[in-house]
mmCIF file of C-alpha atoms in Angstrom:
data_model
loop_
_atom_site.group_PDB
_atom_site.id
_atom_site.type_symbol
_atom_site.label_atom_id
_atom_site.label_comp_id
_atom_site.label_asym_id
_atom_site.label_seq_id
_atom_site.Cartn_x
_atom_site.Cartn_y
_atom_site.Cartn_z
ATOM 1 C CA MET A 2 -1.553 -32.241 6.670
ATOM 2 C CA PRO A 3 -4.543 -30.541 4.711
ATOM 3 C CA ILE A 4 -8.294 -30.404 6.289
ATOM 4 C CA CYS A 5 -12.031 -31.412 4.802
ATOM 5 C CA THR A 6 -12.766 -27.561 4.698
ATOM 6 C CA SER A 7 -16.375 -28.987 5.602
ATOM 7 C CA CYS A 8 -15.457 -31.040 8.271
ATOM 8 C CA ALA A 9 -12.434 -30.751 9.286
ATOM 9 C CA GLN A 10 -11.154 -34.085 8.609
ATOM 10 C CA PRO A 11 -7.517 -34.581 8.158
ATOM 11 C CA THR A 12 -7.381 -35.691 4.614
ATOM 12 C CA ALA A 13 -4.018 -36.761 2.841
ATOM 13 C CA TYR A 14 -4.826 -35.685 -0.734
ATOM 14 C CA LEU A 15 -7.257 -32.313 -1.907
ATOM 15 C CA TYR A 16 -6.746 -33.128 -5.505
ATOM 16 C CA THR A 17 -5.068 -35.368 -8.129
ATOM 17 C CA VAL A 18 -3.070 -33.565 -11.025
ATOM 18 C CA TYR A 19 -3.314 -35.967 -14.940
ATOM 19 C CA ASP A 20 -1.424 -34.225 -17.207
ATOM 20 C CA SER A 21 -1.058 -30.608 -16.733
ATOM 21 C CA ALA A 22 -1.720 -27.851 -13.793
ATOM 22 C CA TYR A 23 -4.651 -26.929 -14.822
ATOM 23 C CA ASN A 24 -6.082 -30.889 -15.721
ATOM 24 C CA PHE A 25 -6.715 -31.966 -12.134
ATOM 25 C CA ARG A 26 -9.903 -33.800 -9.894
ATOM 26 C CA LEU A 27 -11.068 -33.134 -6.893
ATOM 27 C CA GLU A 28 -11.114 -35.591 -3.864
ATOM 28 C CA GLN A 29 -13.563 -36.608 -1.606
ATOM 29 C CA CYS A 30 -13.408 -36.592 1.714
ATOM 30 C CA THR A 31 -13.470 -40.112 3.686
ATOM 31 C CA ALA A 32 -15.785 -38.711 6.379
ATOM 32 C CA CYS A 33 -18.465 -36.540 5.055
ATOM 33 C CA HIS A 34 -17.755 -37.766 1.093
ATOM 34 C CA ALA A 35 -18.003 -33.954 -0.043
ATOM 35 C CA PHE A 36 -15.239 -32.159 -1.918
ATOM 36 C CA ALA A 37 -12.030 -31.920 0.728
ATOM 37 C CA ASP A 38 -11.475 -28.653 -1.138
ATOM 38 C CA PRO A 39 -13.738 -27.183 -3.833
ATOM 39 C CA TYR A 40 -11.629 -23.531 -3.485
ATOM 40 C CA VAL A 41 -8.642 -25.221 -4.822
ATOM 41 C CA GLU A 42 -10.315 -24.413 -8.455
ATOM 42 C CA HIS A 43 -11.927 -21.225 -7.643
ATOM 43 C CA ASP A 44 -9.892 -17.417 -8.282
ATOM 44 C CA ALA A 45 -8.096 -15.167 -6.193
ATOM 45 C CA LEU A 46 -10.876 -12.671 -6.466
ATOM 46 C CA THR A 47 -13.704 -15.264 -5.253
ATOM 47 C CA LEU A 48 -11.544 -15.512 -1.914
ATOM 48 C CA LEU A 49 -11.746 -11.879 -1.495
ATOM 49 C CA LEU A 50 -14.981 -11.809 -1.920
ATOM 50 C CA ASP A 51 -15.507 -14.754 0.035
ATOM 51 C CA LEU A 52 -12.888 -13.462 3.271
ATOM 52 C CA ILE A 53 -15.130 -10.468 3.590
ATOM 53 C CA LEU A 54 -18.083 -12.157 3.738
ATOM 54 C CA LEU A 55 -16.925 -14.137 6.315
ATOM 55 C CA LYS A 56 -16.984 -17.501 4.969
ATOM 56 C CA ARG A 57 -15.611 -20.360 7.308
ATOM 57 C CA ASP A 58 -14.609 -22.317 4.736
ATOM 58 C CA VAL A 59 -12.320 -20.412 2.600
ATOM 59 C CA TYR A 60 -10.524 -19.410 5.955
ATOM 60 C CA ARG A 61 -9.460 -22.939 6.589
ATOM 61 C CA HIS A 62 -8.495 -23.248 2.461
ATOM 62 C CA LEU A 63 -6.155 -20.277 3.373
ATOM 63 C CA LEU A 64 -4.911 -21.044 6.687
ATOM 64 C CA TYR A 65 -4.416 -24.966 6.172
ATOM 65 C CA ASN A 66 -5.208 -25.707 2.666
ATOM 66 C CA ARG A 67 -2.713 -23.416 0.535
ATOM 67 C CA GLY A 68 -0.309 -25.115 -1.487
ATOM 68 C CA LEU A 69 -0.789 -28.368 -0.084
ATOM 69 C CA GLY A 70 -2.543 -31.795 -1.161
ATOM 70 C CA ALA A 71 -1.703 -31.952 -4.606
ATOM 71 C CA ARG A 72 -0.862 -35.572 -6.124
ATOM 72 C CA ARG A 73 -0.256 -36.624 -9.701
ATOM 73 C CA VAL A 74 -0.425 -39.447 -11.417
ATOM 74 C CA GLY A 75 1.903 -42.153 -11.100
ATOM 75 C CA GLU A 76 3.616 -40.414 -7.681
ATOM 76 C CA LYS A 77 4.492 -43.218 -5.559
ATOM 77 C CA ALA A 78 6.129 -40.605 -2.425
ATOM 78 C CA PRO A 79 4.055 -41.588 0.556
ATOM 79 C CA ALA A 80 1.763 -38.585 1.223
ATOM 80 C CA ALA A 81 2.685 -38.651 4.862
ATOM 81 C CA GLN A 82 5.970 -37.309 4.355
ATOM 82 C CA HIS A 83 5.121 -35.471 0.783
ATOM 83 C CA ASN A 84 2.946 -33.205 3.364
ATOM 84 C CA ALA A 85 6.115 -33.080 5.744
ATOM 85 C CA ASN A 86 8.319 -31.262 3.178
ATOM 86 C CA HIS A 87 4.983 -29.024 2.674
ATOM 87 C CA GLN A 88 4.765 -28.328 5.936
ATOM 88 C CA ARG A 89 8.277 -26.966 6.634
ATOM 89 C CA HIS A 90 8.029 -24.851 3.773
ATOM 90 C CA ASN A 91 4.831 -23.761 4.452
ATOM 91 C CA GLU A 92 5.961 -22.031 8.394
ATOM 92 C CA ARG A 93 8.593 -19.909 7.245
ATOM 93 C CA ALA A 94 6.083 -19.198 3.751
ATOM 94 C CA ARG A 95 3.103 -17.656 6.503
ATOM 95 C CA TRP A 96 5.697 -15.986 8.026
ATOM 96 C CA SER A 97 6.816 -14.498 5.073
ATOM 97 C CA LEU A 98 2.818 -13.805 4.100
ATOM 98 C CA ILE A 99 2.521 -12.066 7.927
ATOM 99 C CA VAL A 100 4.868 -9.357 7.055
ATOM 100 C CA LYS A 101 4.002 -8.928 3.432
ATOM 101 C CA LEU A 102 0.223 -8.714 4.339
ATOM 102 C CA GLY A 103 1.019 -7.137 7.409
ATOM 103 C CA ALA A 104 2.752 -4.295 6.294
ATOM 104 C CA ALA A 105 0.254 -3.179 3.049
ATOM 105 C CA LEU A 106 -2.574 -3.608 5.468
ATOM 106 C CA ILE A 107 -1.168 -1.585 8.025
ATOM 107 C CA CYS A 108 -0.269 1.209 4.921
ATOM 108 C CA VAL A 109 -4.146 0.703 4.369
ATOM 109 C CA ASP A 110 -5.258 1.349 7.519
ATOM 110 C CA ALA A 111 -3.320 4.678 7.895
ATOM 111 C CA CYS A 112 -5.207 5.439 4.642
ATOM 112 C CA THR A 113 -8.608 5.517 6.231
ATOM 113 C CA PRO A 114 -10.939 8.745 6.419
ATOM 114 C CA GLY A 115 -10.839 8.786 9.606
ATOM 115 C CA PRO A 116 -7.012 9.772 11.525
ATOM 116 C CA THR A 117 -5.256 10.620 7.930
ATOM 117 C CA LEU A 118 -8.569 13.220 7.099
ATOM 118 C CA ARG A 119 -8.082 14.948 10.654
ATOM 119 C CA ALA A 120 -4.465 15.253 10.177
ATOM 120 C CA GLY A 121 -4.731 17.163 6.474
ATOM 121 C CA PHE A 122 -7.275 19.255 8.398
ATOM 122 C CA ALA A 123 -5.291 20.379 11.188
ATOM 123 C CA ALA A 124 -2.133 21.405 8.632
ATOM 124 C CA ASP A 125 -4.709 22.853 6.770
ATOM 125 C CA GLN A 126 -5.708 25.498 9.646
ATOM 126 C CA ARG A 127 -2.304 26.237 10.195
ATOM 127 C CA LEU A 128 -2.379 26.810 6.472
ATOM 128 C CA GLY A 129 -5.352 28.887 7.057
ATOM 129 C CA ALA A 130 -4.532 31.121 9.756
ATOM 130 C CA ARG A 131 -1.383 32.393 7.957
ATOM 131 C CA THR A 132 -2.524 33.309 4.307
ATOM 132 C CA GLY A 133 -3.187 36.631 5.171
ATOM 133 C CA SER A 134 0.144 37.600 4.808
ATOM 134 C CA ARG A 135 1.269 35.315 1.803
ATOM 135 C CA GLN A 136 2.232 37.099 -1.304
ATOM 136 C CA PRO A 137 1.314 36.637 -5.107
ATOM 137 C CA GLY A 138 2.836 33.200 -6.335
ATOM 138 C CA ASP A 139 4.654 32.564 -2.918
ATOM 139 C CA THR A 140 4.373 29.001 -2.632
ATOM 140 C CA SER A 141 6.182 28.771 0.483
ATOM 141 C CA GLU A 142 3.161 27.895 2.459
ATOM 142 C CA THR A 143 1.639 24.915 -0.078
ATOM 143 C CA ALA A 144 4.872 23.523 0.500
ATOM 144 C CA ALA A 145 4.658 23.923 4.422
ATOM 145 C CA TRP A 146 1.162 21.886 4.202
ATOM 146 C CA SER A 147 2.954 19.395 2.387
ATOM 147 C CA ARG A 148 5.675 18.959 4.946
ATOM 148 C CA ALA A 149 2.968 18.875 7.693
ATOM 149 C CA ALA A 150 0.504 16.338 6.074
ATOM 150 C CA ILE A 151 3.330 13.777 5.625
ATOM 151 C CA GLN A 152 4.728 14.459 8.459
ATOM 152 C CA GLY A 153 1.017 13.523 9.955
ATOM 153 C CA PHE A 154 1.061 10.976 7.931
ATOM 154 C CA LEU A 155 3.318 8.933 8.803
ATOM 155 C CA ARG A 156 3.252 9.468 12.903
ATOM 156 C CA ILE A 157 0.256 8.268 12.455
ATOM 157 C CA LEU A 158 1.456 5.122 10.230
ATOM 158 C CA VAL A 159 3.660 4.569 13.018
ATOM 159 C CA GLY A 160 0.578 4.545 15.786
ATOM 160 C CA CYS A 161 -1.289 2.704 13.820
ATOM 161 C CA PHE A 162 1.958 -0.077 13.205
ATOM 162 C CA PHE A 163 2.800 -0.434 17.294
ATOM 163 C CA GLU A 164 -1.668 -0.460 17.735
ATOM 164 C CA THR A 165 -1.550 -3.546 15.301
ATOM 165 C CA ALA A 166 1.491 -5.303 16.670
ATOM 166 C CA ALA A 167 0.354 -4.727 20.489
ATOM 167 C CA PHE A 168 -3.193 -6.271 19.624
ATOM 168 C CA HIS A 169 -1.754 -9.261 17.692
ATOM 169 C CA ALA A 170 0.584 -10.161 20.410
ATOM 170 C CA GLY A 171 -2.406 -9.795 23.074
ATOM 171 C CA VAL A 172 -4.609 -11.814 20.920
ATOM 172 C CA THR A 173 -1.806 -14.596 20.423
ATOM 173 C CA LEU A 174 -0.950 -14.545 24.147
ATOM 174 C CA ALA A 175 -4.877 -14.483 25.268
ATOM 175 C CA CYS A 176 -4.619 -17.799 22.896
ATOM 176 C CA TYR A 177 -2.170 -19.567 24.138
ATOM 177 C CA ALA A 178 -3.379 -19.090 27.760
ATOM 178 C CA VAL A 179 -6.611 -20.102 26.505
ATOM 179 C CA LEU A 180 -5.705 -23.600 24.804
ATOM 180 C CA ARG A 181 -3.558 -23.864 27.371
ATOM 181 C CA ALA A 182 -6.705 -23.669 30.274
ATOM 182 C CA LEU A 183 -8.819 -25.650 27.885
ATOM 183 C CA PRO A 184 -9.213 -29.747 29.534
ATOM 184 C CA ALA A 185 -8.398 -32.062 26.964
ATOM 185 C CA SER A 186 -10.633 -35.314 27.277
ATOM 186 C CA ALA A 187 -9.009 -38.261 26.475
ATOM 187 C CA LYS A 188 -11.695 -39.713 25.098
ATOM 188 C CA ALA A 189 -12.910 -37.109 22.759
ATOM 189 C CA PRO A 190 -10.333 -36.957 19.602
ATOM 190 C CA VAL A 191 -7.897 -34.693 18.172
ATOM 191 C CA SER A 192 -10.150 -32.508 15.766
ATOM 192 C CA GLY A 193 -8.177 -31.731 12.232
ATOM 193 C CA ILE A 194 -7.863 -27.737 12.928
ATOM 194 C CA ARG A 195 -6.374 -28.575 16.346
ATOM 195 C CA GLU A 196 -3.966 -31.086 15.214
ATOM 196 C CA GLN A 197 -2.360 -29.124 12.129
ATOM 197 C CA PHE A 198 -2.730 -26.127 14.550
ATOM 198 C CA ARG A 199 0.129 -23.277 14.619
ATOM 199 C CA TYR A 200 0.073 -20.567 16.139
ATOM 200 C CA THR A 201 1.698 -18.468 12.973
ATOM 201 C CA HIS A 202 -2.197 -18.943 12.828
ATOM 202 C CA VAL A 203 -3.146 -16.331 14.461
ATOM 203 C CA PRO A 204 -1.874 -13.111 13.294
ATOM 204 C CA LEU A 205 -2.484 -14.867 9.864
ATOM 205 C CA THR A 206 -5.696 -14.806 10.546
ATOM 206 C CA LEU A 207 -6.347 -11.389 12.659
ATOM 207 C CA LEU A 208 -4.920 -10.063 8.916
ATOM 208 C CA TYR A 209 -7.439 -12.107 7.038
ATOM 209 C CA SER A 210 -10.638 -11.071 9.344
ATOM 210 C CA SER A 211 -9.320 -7.287 9.018
ATOM 211 C CA LEU A 212 -10.166 -7.623 4.772
ATOM 212 C CA THR A 213 -13.504 -7.182 6.370
ATOM 213 C CA LYS A 214 -13.145 -3.840 8.287
ATOM 214 C CA LEU A 215 -11.192 -2.155 5.508
ATOM 215 C CA PHE A 216 -13.766 -2.948 3.143
ATOM 216 C CA LEU A 217 -16.624 -1.384 4.768
ATOM 217 C CA LEU A 218 -14.224 1.586 5.884
ATOM 218 C CA PHE A 219 -13.364 2.248 1.833
ATOM 219 C CA CYS A 220 -17.734 2.074 1.249
ATOM 220 C CA LEU A 221 -17.975 4.713 4.550
ATOM 221 C CA SER A 222 -15.381 7.039 2.369
ATOM 222 C CA VAL A 223 -17.414 6.658 -0.844
ATOM 223 C CA TRP A 224 -20.730 7.156 0.334
ATOM 224 C CA ARG A 225 -19.641 10.009 3.014
ATOM 225 C CA PRO A 226 -22.516 12.046 5.495
ATOM 226 C CA ASP A 227 -24.607 13.833 3.600
ATOM 227 C CA SER A 228 -23.319 17.860 4.194
ATOM 228 C CA ALA A 229 -26.631 19.184 4.310
ATOM 229 C CA LYS A 230 -27.959 17.188 7.021
ATOM 230 C CA ALA A 231 -24.631 17.493 9.061
ATOM 231 C CA HIS A 232 -24.717 21.704 8.848
ATOM 232 C CA ALA A 233 -28.417 21.542 9.368
ATOM 233 C CA ALA A 234 -29.724 23.968 12.123
ATOM 234 C CA PRO A 235 -30.487 21.565 15.521
ATOM 235 C CA GLY A 236 -33.840 20.488 15.918
ATOM 236 C CA THR A 237 -35.007 20.767 11.502
ATOM 237 C CA ARG A 238 -35.955 17.822 10.011
ATOM 238 C CA PRO A 239 -35.535 16.405 7.040
ATOM 239 C CA GLU A 240 -38.509 16.688 4.239
ATOM 240 C CA LEU A 241 -39.887 13.095 3.955
ATOM 241 C CA HIS A 242 -41.910 11.576 1.047
ATOM 242 C CA PRO A 243 -45.509 11.752 1.741
ATOM 243 C CA ASP A 244 -45.663 8.014 1.745
ATOM 244 C CA ALA A 245 -43.220 7.516 4.151
ATOM 245 C CA PRO A 246 -44.099 5.645 7.579
ATOM 246 C CA THR A 247 -44.242 7.787 11.057
ATOM 247 C CA TYR A 248 -42.942 6.995 13.987
ATOM 248 C CA THR A 249 -44.262 8.718 16.927
ATOM 249 C CA HIS A 250 -44.031 6.503 20.237
ATOM 250 C CA PRO A 251 -40.952 8.238 22.157
ATOM 251 C CA LEU A 252 -39.081 4.435 22.496
ATOM 252 C CA VAL A 253 -38.744 4.410 19.231
ATOM 253 C CA VAL A 254 -38.210 7.796 18.149
ATOM 254 C CA GLY A 255 -35.386 7.618 20.898
ATOM 255 C CA ALA A 256 -33.417 3.919 19.192
ATOM 256 C CA LEU A 257 -34.170 5.691 15.460
ATOM 257 C CA ALA A 258 -32.454 9.169 17.002
ATOM 258 C CA LEU A 259 -29.615 7.285 18.095
ATOM 259 C CA LEU A 260 -28.526 6.254 14.545
ATOM 260 C CA ASP A 261 -28.407 10.164 13.236
ATOM 261 C CA GLU A 262 -24.987 10.780 11.655
ATOM 262 C CA ASP A 263 -24.234 13.412 14.098
ATOM 263 C CA ARG A 264 -24.249 11.015 16.867
ATOM 264 C CA LEU A 265 -23.436 7.625 15.765
ATOM 265 C CA ASP A 266 -19.571 7.679 14.642
ATOM 266 C CA ARG A 267 -20.195 4.814 11.760
ATOM 267 C CA GLU A 268 -16.286 4.843 11.366
ATOM 268 C CA TRP A 269 -15.557 3.555 15.274
ATOM 269 C CA VAL A 270 -18.492 1.330 15.396
ATOM 270 C CA VAL A 271 -17.267 -0.091 11.599
ATOM 271 C CA ARG A 272 -13.504 -0.206 13.708
ATOM 272 C CA ASN A 273 -13.456 -1.658 16.427
ATOM 273 C CA VAL A 274 -16.898 -3.031 17.049
ATOM 274 C CA LEU A 275 -17.763 -4.656 13.156
ATOM 275 C CA GLY A 276 -13.920 -5.417 13.145
ATOM 276 C CA GLY A 277 -13.833 -7.466 16.790
ATOM 277 C CA MET A 278 -16.933 -9.370 15.535
ATOM 278 C CA ALA A 279 -14.602 -10.193 12.562
ATOM 279 C CA ALA A 280 -11.658 -11.304 14.529
ATOM 280 C CA GLY A 281 -13.715 -13.431 16.744
ATOM 281 C CA PHE A 282 -15.265 -15.076 13.925
ATOM 282 C CA GLY A 283 -11.357 -15.874 12.577
ATOM 283 C CA LEU A 284 -10.651 -17.288 15.928
ATOM 284 C CA ARG A 285 -13.494 -19.357 16.171
ATOM 285 C CA VAL A 286 -12.862 -21.299 13.209
ATOM 286 C CA VAL A 287 -8.759 -21.696 13.795
ATOM 287 C CA LEU A 288 -9.148 -22.127 17.248
ATOM 288 C CA ASP A 289 -12.043 -24.631 16.706
ATOM 289 C CA CYS A 290 -13.495 -23.496 20.555
ATOM 290 C CA HIS A 291 -16.415 -22.152 22.142
ATOM 291 C CA PRO A 292 -17.329 -18.497 21.101
ATOM 292 C CA VAL A 293 -16.870 -17.267 24.682
ATOM 293 C CA PHE A 294 -13.334 -18.155 24.797
ATOM 294 C CA THR A 295 -12.785 -16.490 21.063
ATOM 295 C CA THR A 296 -14.779 -13.351 22.808
ATOM 296 C CA ILE A 297 -12.107 -13.276 25.981
ATOM 297 C CA ILE A 298 -9.570 -13.154 23.517
ATOM 298 C CA ILE A 299 -10.433 -10.164 21.622
ATOM 299 C CA ILE A 300 -11.193 -8.079 24.678
ATOM 300 C CA ALA A 301 -7.607 -8.978 26.207
ATOM 301 C CA GLY A 302 -6.252 -8.058 22.932
ATOM 302 C CA TRP A 303 -8.610 -4.564 22.892
ATOM 303 C CA LEU A 304 -6.524 -3.984 26.219
ATOM 304 C CA VAL A 305 -3.386 -4.755 24.932
ATOM 305 C CA LYS A 306 -3.905 -2.350 22.459
ATOM 306 C CA THR A 307 -5.636 0.284 24.223
ATOM 307 C CA ALA A 308 -2.259 0.721 26.851
ATOM 308 C CA VAL A 309 -0.397 0.635 23.816
ATOM 309 C CA ALA A 310 -2.431 3.373 21.825
ATOM 310 C CA ASN A 311 -2.269 5.440 25.134
ATOM 311 C CA LEU A 312 1.545 5.700 25.317
ATOM 312 C CA VAL A 313 1.983 6.295 21.948
ATOM 313 C CA SER A 314 -1.101 8.931 21.393
ATOM 314 C CA GLY A 315 0.779 11.761 22.321
ATOM 315 C CA TRP A 316 3.916 11.379 20.540
ATOM 316 C CA VAL A 317 1.278 11.036 17.236
ATOM 317 C CA GLY A 318 -0.688 14.001 17.812
ATOM 318 C CA THR A 319 2.864 15.799 18.342
ATOM 319 C CA GLY A 320 2.361 17.969 15.473
ATOM 320 C CA LEU A 321 -0.762 17.409 14.403
ATOM 321 C CA GLY A 322 -2.931 20.118 16.095
ATOM 322 C CA GLY A 323 -0.935 23.155 15.553
ATOM 323 C CA SER A 324 -0.980 24.437 19.399
ATOM 324 C CA ASP A 325 -3.473 21.925 20.854
ATOM 325 C CA ASP A 326 -1.009 18.896 20.000
ATOM 326 C CA LYS A 327 -3.199 17.203 22.895
ATOM 327 C CA ALA A 328 -6.785 17.563 20.943
ATOM 328 C CA ALA A 329 -5.046 16.199 17.980
ATOM 329 C CA GLY A 330 -3.367 12.489 19.661
ATOM 330 C CA GLU A 331 -7.229 12.089 21.662
ATOM 331 C CA MET A 332 -8.690 12.568 18.141
ATOM 332 C CA TRP A 333 -6.163 9.628 17.153
ATOM 333 C CA LEU A 334 -6.505 7.699 20.423
ATOM 334 C CA ALA A 335 -10.637 8.098 19.614
ATOM 335 C CA TYR A 336 -10.060 5.982 16.579
ATOM 336 C CA SER A 337 -7.314 3.767 18.047
ATOM 337 C CA ILE A 338 -9.525 2.109 21.329
ATOM 338 C CA PRO A 339 -12.628 0.671 21.462
#
């Protein structure tokens, strides 16, 4: 049964369809008297933007109400029977969506600048070491670089698959343990979210929440650090505007120095810190529990992911670093674990 996106109260119908699919009226929730699900009339772009912005209601719409709650004028089938048939269909549809969305997001994650550019840079180093003996018109070295880059990308892709599967498995098992450990009060009514919850909602929530991380990584790939600042001599300070404020207090200067590009790895922060916070928010919506429990669940998923990443890092680094495959594996591992 669908739920109200505002108060999570179960509701029989979300909207009533009249003459066509585009002629409908939103239903009001009987508990809070707001529209049960305004996202029914929103397009896919609006849903995507609200997912990136971590809006609670769009998670409830996509996880619990997608494809449910339609009532046609003159329909005589009872709502319970109609929604039960849709629930069985939605369970299969959720698994299909998890596979499709997971495969797409793993490919995008493997293409993010950190590990992929470093794999290409390692192959470029091996190519540059042999260009001295290359004859004019010889394309064998370029073909070797292409093969090395493709092999490196495939290894990174497989590594991303294993660490993603490990993180989802760890989070799902932790969710099961937390929900079993939470005390069930006989007097407190069961919320609509808990009543409609299925464990297939957990990996789907993690995939939806990873869109925020991937969007920020895309922004970092567009706005790269200034190369002049990156190659500046140690101790030199960039020129400031005459009216720019300056800070001389040691604590303020030390705190601002931590944000320098040579000290703070923004991609690592986005991947692990902000990605973990987004996943915790999504689990907070789907589990309807205290943020402390979702934090424990995310940490448990990180631990499983770290263990698996340590196991496959040596294989992923094989061939990426030329003579130093171990360093290449450790480089990939640094971007994989929290």
